[in-house]
CSV table of C-alpha atoms and ligand atoms in Angstrom, one decimal:
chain,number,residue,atom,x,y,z
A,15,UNK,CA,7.9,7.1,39.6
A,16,UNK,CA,4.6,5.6,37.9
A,17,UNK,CA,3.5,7.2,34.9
A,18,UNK,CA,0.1,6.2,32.7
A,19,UNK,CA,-0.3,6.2,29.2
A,20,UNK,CA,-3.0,5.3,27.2
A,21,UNK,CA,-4.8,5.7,23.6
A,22,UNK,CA,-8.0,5.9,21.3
A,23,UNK,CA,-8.4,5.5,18.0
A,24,UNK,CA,-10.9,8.9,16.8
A,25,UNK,CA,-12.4,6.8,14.2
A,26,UNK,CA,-16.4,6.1,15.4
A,27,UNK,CA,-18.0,6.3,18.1
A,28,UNK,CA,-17.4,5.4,21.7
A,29,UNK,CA,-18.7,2.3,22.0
A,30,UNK,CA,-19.4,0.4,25.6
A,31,UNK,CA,-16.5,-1.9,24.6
A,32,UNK,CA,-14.4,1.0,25.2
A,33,UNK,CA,-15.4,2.4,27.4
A,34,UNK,CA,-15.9,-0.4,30.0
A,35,UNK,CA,-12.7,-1.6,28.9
A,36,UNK,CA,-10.6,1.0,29.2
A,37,UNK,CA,-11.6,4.8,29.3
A,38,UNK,CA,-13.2,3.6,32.9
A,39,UNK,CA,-10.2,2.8,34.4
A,40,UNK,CA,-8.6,5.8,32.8
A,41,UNK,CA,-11.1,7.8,34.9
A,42,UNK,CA,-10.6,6.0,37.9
A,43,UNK,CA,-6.5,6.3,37.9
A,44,UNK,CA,-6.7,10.1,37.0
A,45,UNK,CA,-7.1,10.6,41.3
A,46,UNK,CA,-4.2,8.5,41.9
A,47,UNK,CA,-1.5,8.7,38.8
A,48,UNK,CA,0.2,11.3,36.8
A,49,UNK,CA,-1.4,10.3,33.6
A,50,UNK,CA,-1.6,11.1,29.8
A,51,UNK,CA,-3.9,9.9,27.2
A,52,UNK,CA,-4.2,10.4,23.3
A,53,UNK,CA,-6.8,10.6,20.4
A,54,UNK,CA,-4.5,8.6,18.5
A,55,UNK,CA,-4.7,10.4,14.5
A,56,UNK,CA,-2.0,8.9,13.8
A,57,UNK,CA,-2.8,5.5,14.0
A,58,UNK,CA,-6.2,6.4,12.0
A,59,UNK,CA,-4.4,6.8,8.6
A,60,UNK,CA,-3.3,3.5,8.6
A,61,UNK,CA,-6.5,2.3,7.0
A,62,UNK,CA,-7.9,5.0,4.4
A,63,UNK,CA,-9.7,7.8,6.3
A,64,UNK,CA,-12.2,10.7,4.9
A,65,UNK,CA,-10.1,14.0,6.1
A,66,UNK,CA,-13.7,15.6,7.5
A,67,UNK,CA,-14.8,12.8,8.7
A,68,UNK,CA,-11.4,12.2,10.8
A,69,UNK,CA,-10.8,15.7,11.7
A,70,UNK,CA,-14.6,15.7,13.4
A,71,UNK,CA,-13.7,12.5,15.0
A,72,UNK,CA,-10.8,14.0,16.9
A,73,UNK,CA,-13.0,16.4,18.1
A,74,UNK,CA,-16.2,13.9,19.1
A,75,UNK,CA,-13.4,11.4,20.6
A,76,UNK,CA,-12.5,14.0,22.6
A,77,UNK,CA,-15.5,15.3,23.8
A,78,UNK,CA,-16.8,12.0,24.8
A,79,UNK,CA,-13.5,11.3,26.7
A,80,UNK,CA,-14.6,13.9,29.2
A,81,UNK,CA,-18.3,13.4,28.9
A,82,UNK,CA,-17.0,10.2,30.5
A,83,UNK,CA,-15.2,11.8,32.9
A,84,UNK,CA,-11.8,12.7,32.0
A,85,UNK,CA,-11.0,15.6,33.5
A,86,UNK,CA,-8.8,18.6,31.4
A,87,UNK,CA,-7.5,19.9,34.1
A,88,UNK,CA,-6.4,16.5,36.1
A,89,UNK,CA,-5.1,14.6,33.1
A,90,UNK,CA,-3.2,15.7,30.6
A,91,UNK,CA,-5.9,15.0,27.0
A,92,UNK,CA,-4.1,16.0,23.1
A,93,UNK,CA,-4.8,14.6,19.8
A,94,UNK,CA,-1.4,12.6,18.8
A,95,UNK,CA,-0.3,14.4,15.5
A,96,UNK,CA,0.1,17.9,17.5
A,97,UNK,CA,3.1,16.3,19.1
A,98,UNK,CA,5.8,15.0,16.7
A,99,UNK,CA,7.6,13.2,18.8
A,100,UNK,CA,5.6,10.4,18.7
A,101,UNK,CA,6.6,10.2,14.7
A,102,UNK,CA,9.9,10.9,15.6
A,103,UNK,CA,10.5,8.1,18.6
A,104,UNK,CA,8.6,6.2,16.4
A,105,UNK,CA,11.3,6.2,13.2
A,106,UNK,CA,13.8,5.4,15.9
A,107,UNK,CA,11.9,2.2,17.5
A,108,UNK,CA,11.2,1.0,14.2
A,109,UNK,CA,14.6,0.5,13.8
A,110,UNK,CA,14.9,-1.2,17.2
A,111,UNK,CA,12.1,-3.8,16.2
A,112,UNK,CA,12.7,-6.5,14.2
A,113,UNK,CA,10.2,-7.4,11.1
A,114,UNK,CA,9.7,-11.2,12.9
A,115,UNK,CA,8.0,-9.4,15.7
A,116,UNK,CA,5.8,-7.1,13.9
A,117,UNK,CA,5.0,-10.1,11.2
A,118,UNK,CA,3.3,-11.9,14.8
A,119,UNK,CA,0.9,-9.0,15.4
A,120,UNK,CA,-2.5,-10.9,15.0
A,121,UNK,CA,-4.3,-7.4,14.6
A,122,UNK,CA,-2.3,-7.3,11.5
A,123,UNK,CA,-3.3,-10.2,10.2
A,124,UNK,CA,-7.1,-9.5,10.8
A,125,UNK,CA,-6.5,-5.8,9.7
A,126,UNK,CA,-5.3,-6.8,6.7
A,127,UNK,CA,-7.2,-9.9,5.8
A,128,UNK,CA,-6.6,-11.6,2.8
A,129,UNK,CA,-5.0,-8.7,1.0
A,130,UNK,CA,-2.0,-7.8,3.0
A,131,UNK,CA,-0.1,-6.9,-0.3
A,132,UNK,CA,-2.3,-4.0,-0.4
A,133,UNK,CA,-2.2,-3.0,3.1
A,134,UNK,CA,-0.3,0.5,4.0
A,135,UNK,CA,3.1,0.0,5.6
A,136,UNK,CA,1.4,2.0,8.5
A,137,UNK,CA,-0.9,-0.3,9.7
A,138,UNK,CA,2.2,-3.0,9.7
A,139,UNK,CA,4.4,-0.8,11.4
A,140,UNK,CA,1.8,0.5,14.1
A,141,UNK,CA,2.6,-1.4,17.2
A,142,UNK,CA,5.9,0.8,17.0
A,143,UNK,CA,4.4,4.2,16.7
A,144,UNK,CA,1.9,2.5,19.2
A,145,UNK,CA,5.4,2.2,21.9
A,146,UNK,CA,6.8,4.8,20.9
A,147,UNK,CA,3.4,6.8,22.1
A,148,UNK,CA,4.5,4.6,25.6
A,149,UNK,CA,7.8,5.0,25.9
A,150,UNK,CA,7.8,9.3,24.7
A,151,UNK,CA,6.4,9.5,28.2
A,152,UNK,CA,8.1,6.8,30.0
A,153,UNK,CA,4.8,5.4,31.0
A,154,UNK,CA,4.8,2.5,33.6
A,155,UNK,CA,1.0,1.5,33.7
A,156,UNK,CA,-1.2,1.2,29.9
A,157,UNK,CA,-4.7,0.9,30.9
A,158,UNK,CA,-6.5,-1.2,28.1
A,159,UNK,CA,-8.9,-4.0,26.6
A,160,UNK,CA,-7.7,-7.7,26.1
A,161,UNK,CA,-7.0,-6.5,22.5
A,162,UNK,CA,-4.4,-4.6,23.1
A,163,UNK,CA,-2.2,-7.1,25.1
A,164,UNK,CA,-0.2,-8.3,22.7
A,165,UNK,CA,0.9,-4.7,21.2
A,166,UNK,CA,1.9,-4.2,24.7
A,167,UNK,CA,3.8,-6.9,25.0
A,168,UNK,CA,6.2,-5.7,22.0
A,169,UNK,CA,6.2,-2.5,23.7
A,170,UNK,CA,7.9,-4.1,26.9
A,171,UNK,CA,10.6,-6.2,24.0
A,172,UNK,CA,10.9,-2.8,22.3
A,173,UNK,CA,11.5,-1.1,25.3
A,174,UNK,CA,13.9,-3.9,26.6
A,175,UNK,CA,15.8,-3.9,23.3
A,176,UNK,CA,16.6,-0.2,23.1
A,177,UNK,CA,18.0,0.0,26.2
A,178,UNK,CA,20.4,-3.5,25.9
A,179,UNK,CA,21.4,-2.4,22.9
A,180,UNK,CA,22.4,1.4,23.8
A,181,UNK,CA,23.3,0.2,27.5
A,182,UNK,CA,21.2,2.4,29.0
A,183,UNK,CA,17.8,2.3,31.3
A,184,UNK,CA,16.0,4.9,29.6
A,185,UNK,CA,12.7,3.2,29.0
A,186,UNK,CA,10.5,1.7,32.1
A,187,UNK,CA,8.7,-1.2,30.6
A,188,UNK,CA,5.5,-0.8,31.0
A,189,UNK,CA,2.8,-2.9,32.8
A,190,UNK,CA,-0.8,-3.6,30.9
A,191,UNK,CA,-3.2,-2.7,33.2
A,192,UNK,CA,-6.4,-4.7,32.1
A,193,UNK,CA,-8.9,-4.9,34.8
A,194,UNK,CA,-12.4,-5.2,35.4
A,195,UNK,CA,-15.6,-7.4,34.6
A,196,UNK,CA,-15.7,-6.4,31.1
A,197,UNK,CA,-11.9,-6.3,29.6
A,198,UNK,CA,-13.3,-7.9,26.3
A,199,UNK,CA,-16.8,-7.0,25.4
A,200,UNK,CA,-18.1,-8.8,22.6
A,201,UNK,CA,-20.5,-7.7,19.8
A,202,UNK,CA,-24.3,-8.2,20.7
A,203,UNK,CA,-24.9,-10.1,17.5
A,204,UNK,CA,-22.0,-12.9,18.2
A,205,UNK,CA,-20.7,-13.8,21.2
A,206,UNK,CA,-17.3,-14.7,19.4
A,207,UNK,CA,-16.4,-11.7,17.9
A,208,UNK,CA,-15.5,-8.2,19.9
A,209,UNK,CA,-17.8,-5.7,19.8
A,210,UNK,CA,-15.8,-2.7,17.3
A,211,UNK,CA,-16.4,0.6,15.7
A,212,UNK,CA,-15.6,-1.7,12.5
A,213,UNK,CA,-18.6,-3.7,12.8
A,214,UNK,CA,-21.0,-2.9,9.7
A,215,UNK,CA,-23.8,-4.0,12.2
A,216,UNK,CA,-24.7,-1.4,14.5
A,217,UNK,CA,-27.0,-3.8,16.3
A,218,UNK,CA,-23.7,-5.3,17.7
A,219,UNK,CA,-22.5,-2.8,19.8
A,220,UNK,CA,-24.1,-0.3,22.1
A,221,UNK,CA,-22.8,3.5,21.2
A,222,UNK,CA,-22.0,5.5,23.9
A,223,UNK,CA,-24.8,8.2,21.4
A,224,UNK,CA,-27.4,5.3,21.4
A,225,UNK,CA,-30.9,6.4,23.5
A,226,UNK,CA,-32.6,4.7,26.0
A,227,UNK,CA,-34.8,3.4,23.4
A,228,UNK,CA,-31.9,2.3,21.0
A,229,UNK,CA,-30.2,0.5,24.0
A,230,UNK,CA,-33.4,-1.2,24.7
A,231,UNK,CA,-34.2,-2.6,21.7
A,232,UNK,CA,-30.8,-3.7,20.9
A,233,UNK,CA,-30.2,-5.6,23.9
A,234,UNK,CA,-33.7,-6.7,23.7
A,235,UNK,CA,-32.7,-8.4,20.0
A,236,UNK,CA,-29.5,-9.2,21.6
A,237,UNK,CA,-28.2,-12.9,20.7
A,238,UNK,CA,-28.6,-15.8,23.6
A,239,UNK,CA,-29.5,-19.3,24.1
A,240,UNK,CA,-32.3,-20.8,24.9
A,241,UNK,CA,-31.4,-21.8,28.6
A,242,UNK,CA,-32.0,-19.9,31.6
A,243,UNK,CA,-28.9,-18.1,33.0
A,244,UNK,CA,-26.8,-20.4,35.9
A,245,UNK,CA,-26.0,-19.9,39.1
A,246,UNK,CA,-22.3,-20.1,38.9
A,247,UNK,CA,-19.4,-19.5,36.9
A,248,UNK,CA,-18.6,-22.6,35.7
A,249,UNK,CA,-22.3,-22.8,33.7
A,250,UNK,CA,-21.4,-20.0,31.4
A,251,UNK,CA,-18.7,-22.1,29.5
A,252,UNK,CA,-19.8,-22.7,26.1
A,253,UNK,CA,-21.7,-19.7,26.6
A,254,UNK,CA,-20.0,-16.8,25.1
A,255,UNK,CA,-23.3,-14.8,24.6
A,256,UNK,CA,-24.8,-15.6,28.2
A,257,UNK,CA,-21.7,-15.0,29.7
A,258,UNK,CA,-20.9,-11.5,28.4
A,259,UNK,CA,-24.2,-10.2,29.2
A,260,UNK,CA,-23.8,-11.3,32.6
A,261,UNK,CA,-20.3,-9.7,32.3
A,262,UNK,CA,-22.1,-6.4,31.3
A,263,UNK,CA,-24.6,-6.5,33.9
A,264,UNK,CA,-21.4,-7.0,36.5
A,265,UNK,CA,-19.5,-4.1,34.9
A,266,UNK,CA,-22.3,-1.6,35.0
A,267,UNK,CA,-23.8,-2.6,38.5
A,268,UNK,CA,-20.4,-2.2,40.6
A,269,UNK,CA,-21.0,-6.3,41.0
A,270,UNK,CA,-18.6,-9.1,40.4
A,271,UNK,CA,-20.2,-11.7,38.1
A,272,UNK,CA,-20.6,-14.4,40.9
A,273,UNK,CA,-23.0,-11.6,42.3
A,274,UNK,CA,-24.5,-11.6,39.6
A,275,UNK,CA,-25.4,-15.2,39.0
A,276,UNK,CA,-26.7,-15.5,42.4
A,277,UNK,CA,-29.5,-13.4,41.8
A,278,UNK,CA,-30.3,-14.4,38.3
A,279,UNK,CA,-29.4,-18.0,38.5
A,280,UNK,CA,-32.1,-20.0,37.2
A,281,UNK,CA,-34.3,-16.8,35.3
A,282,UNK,CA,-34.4,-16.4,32.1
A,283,UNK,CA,-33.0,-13.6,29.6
A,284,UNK,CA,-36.5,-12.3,29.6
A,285,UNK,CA,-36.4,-11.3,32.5
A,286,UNK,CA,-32.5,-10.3,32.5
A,287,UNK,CA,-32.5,-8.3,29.3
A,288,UNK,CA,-34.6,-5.4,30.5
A,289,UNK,CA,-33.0,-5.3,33.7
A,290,UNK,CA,-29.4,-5.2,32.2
A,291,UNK,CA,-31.0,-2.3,29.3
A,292,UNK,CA,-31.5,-0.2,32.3
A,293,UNK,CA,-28.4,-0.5,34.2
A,294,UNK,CA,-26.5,0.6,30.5
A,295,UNK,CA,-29.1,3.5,30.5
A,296,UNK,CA,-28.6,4.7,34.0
A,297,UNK,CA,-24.6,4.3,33.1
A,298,UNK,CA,-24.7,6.0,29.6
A,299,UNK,CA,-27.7,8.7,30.3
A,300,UNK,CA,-25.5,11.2,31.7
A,301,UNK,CA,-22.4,10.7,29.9
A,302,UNK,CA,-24.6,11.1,26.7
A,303,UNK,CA,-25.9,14.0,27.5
A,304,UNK,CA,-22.5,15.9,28.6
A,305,UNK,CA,-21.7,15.1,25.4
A,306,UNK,CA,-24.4,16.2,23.2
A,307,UNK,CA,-23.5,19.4,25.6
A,308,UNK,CA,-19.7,19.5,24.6
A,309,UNK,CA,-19.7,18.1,21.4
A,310,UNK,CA,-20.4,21.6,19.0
A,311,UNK,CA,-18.1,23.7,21.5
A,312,UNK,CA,-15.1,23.7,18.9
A,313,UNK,CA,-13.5,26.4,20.4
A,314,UNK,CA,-13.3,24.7,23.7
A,315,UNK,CA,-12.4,21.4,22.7
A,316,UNK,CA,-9.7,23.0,20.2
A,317,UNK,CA,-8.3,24.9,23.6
A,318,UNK,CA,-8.2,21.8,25.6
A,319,UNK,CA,-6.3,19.9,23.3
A,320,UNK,CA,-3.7,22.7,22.4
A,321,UNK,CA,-3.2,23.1,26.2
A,322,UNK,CA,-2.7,19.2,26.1
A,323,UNK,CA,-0.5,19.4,23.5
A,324,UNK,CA,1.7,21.7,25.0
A,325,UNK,CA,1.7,19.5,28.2
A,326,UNK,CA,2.5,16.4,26.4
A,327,UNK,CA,5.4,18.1,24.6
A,328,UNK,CA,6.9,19.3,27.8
A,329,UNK,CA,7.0,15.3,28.7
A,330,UNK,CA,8.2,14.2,25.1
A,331,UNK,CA,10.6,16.1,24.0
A,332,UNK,CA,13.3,15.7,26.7
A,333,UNK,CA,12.7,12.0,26.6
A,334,UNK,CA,13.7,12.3,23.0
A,335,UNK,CA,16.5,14.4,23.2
A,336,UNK,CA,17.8,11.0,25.6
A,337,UNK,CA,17.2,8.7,22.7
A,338,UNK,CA,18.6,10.9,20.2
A,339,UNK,CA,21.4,11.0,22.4
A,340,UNK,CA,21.7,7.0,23.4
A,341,UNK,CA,21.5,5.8,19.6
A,342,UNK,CA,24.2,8.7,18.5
A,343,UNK,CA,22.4,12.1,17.0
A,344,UNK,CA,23.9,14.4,19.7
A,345,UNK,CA,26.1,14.9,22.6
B,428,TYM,P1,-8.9,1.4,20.1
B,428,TYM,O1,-9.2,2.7,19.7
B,428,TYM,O2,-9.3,0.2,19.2
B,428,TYM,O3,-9.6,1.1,21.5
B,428,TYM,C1,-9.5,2.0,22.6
B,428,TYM,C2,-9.5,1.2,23.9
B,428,TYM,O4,-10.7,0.4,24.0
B,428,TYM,C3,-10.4,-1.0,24.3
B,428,TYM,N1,-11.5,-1.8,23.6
B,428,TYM,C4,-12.2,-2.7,24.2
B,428,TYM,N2,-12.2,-3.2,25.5
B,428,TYM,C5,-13.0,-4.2,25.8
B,428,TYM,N3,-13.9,-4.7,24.9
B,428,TYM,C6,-13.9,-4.3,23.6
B,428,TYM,N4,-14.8,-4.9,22.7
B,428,TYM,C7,-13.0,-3.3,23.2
B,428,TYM,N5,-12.8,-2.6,22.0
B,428,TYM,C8,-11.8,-1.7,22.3
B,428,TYM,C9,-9.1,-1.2,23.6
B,428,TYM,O5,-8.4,-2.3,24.2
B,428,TYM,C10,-8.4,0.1,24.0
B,428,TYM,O6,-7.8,0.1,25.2
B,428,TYM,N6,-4.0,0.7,19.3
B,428,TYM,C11,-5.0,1.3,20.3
B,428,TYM,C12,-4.8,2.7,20.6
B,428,TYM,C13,-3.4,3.1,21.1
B,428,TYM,C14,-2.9,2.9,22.4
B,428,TYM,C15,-1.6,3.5,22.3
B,428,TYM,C16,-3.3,2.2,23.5
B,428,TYM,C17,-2.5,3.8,20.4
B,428,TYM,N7,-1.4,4.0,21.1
B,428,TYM,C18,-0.7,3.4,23.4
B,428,TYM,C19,-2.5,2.1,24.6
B,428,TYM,C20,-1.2,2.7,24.6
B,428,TYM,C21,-6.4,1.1,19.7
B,428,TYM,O7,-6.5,1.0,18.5
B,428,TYM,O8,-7.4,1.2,20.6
């Protein structure tokens, strides 16, 4: 049995990170798994959140998802804090983890930057809740960016723990399933740091809300070096802004990035940049305006998630009862 499993934060916008990175292949494996995905809520409070603010996040987050192409009825799609298992599973893995795993997370450390004193216990203990949102559905495949390997990761030594140390095989570990010309897009601004919702520079990332003309101009003012773009693979090394435009211009053309080099090898980004603003715009156009469509239809947003909800719960629960059951809580 294969099961998929995946998550977004509802803080922000949809940004092409994302969605390249992940919510793409979500798309794609909705025709050939039995999949589940989550506006994860409860991983937003573990850095301070503006209750409005969130609560209209879970909404847009969702709305974008299927302006993207997630489909309702094909999928199951729920916001994580309608179903408590997660916190529940969650309580349980945490004691299953041990505190030298978690203290290894290098998200933590850049979450938390120099005052991790004063981060919540939340955002140290997330990984877990982020398993336990795996493992409540014994998912097999987690579609995601680069980022996320490492959480996943202690989700398989979670996973392999609990079931050593209760002698059963209740939990699959599951397999990262990063794939694609664009598993780690970085920020327009510098080609060494990923392009996030966090960034205080909007100019770094392209919002899946941007216009044509905002995608234009930001690629236009997009950071590269001075040399023309090469021919092959091996002349984008030391080039972390040349190469993840090219990346880009793979992931939104349907081309690999060899493709790619062998018709712009030897032009310059003059004449790349405007034909890589295009390709985003042809790929963003009509997922923008579904959205702008969806996005005020409360009432049937609300009733998709609910009916997700209820879906997910149907998945969760009995895998709980088996874990309440393997550590000791019941018969
Ligand atoms: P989040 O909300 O930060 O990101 C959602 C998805 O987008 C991917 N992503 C990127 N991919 C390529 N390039 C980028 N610049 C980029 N930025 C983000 C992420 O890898 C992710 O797949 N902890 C997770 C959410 C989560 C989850 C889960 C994921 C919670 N529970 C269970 C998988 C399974 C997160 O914060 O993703």
């Amino acid at each position: 049995m294969s099961r998929v499993f995946s998550g977004i934060q509802p803080t922000g916008n949809l940004h092409l990170g994302n969605y390249l990175g992940a919510i793409r292949n979500w798309v794609r494996m909705q025709d050939s798994h039995d999949c589940v995905f989550c506006v994860v809520d409860l991983h937003a409070i573990t850095v301070a959140q503006d209750p409005k603010a969130l609560r209209a996040g879970i909404r847009e987050m969702t709305a974008a998802l299927i302006a993207s192409g997630l489909d309702p009825d094909r999928c199951v799609l729920f916001n994580q804090s309608a179903v408590r298992v997660h916190a529940e599973l969650a309580w349980i893995l945490m004691c299953t983890a041990r505190m030298g795993w978690l203290g290894r997370m290098t998200q933590f450390k850049e979450k938390s930057g120099k005052d991790r004193e004063g981060a919540s216990v939340g955002l140290f203990t997330y990984p877990v809740l982020q398993a336990a949102d795996i493992l409540a559905y014994k998912a097999t495949h987690v579609p995601v960016g680069e980022d996320q390997k490492q959480h996943l990761e202690l989700a398989r030594d979670i996973a392999l723990k609990f079931n050593t140390d209760t002698g059963t095989e209740l939990f699959p570990l599951p397999e990262p399933v990063i794939e694609g010309p664009a598993t780690r897009v970085m920020s327009l601004r510098d080609g060494s740091a990923k392009m996030s919702k966090s960034d205080p520079s909007d100019a770094a990332r392209i919002n899946l809300t941007d216009s044509a003309d905002a995608i234009a101009q930001k690629i236009k003012r997009a950071k590269t070096d001075p040399e023309p773009l090469p021919s092959d693979r091996a002349g984008l090394a030391g080039r972390p802004e040349a190469a993840n435009l090219v990346g880009l211009m793979a992931a939104l053309s349907g081309q690999s990035v060899e493709a790619v080099l062998a018709e712009w090898g030897g032009q310059g980004f003059g004449a790349f940049k405007p034909a890589l603003a295009d390709a985003m715009v042809a790929a963003l156009a009509p997922i923008t305006a579904r959205f702008n469509a969806l996005k005020d239809d409360h009432a049937t947003l609300d009733a998709i998630l609910a009916r997700g909800a209820e879906k997910a719960r149907a998945i969760a629960e009995p895998v709980l009862i088996e874990a309440q059951r393997a550590v000791g809580f019941r018969d």
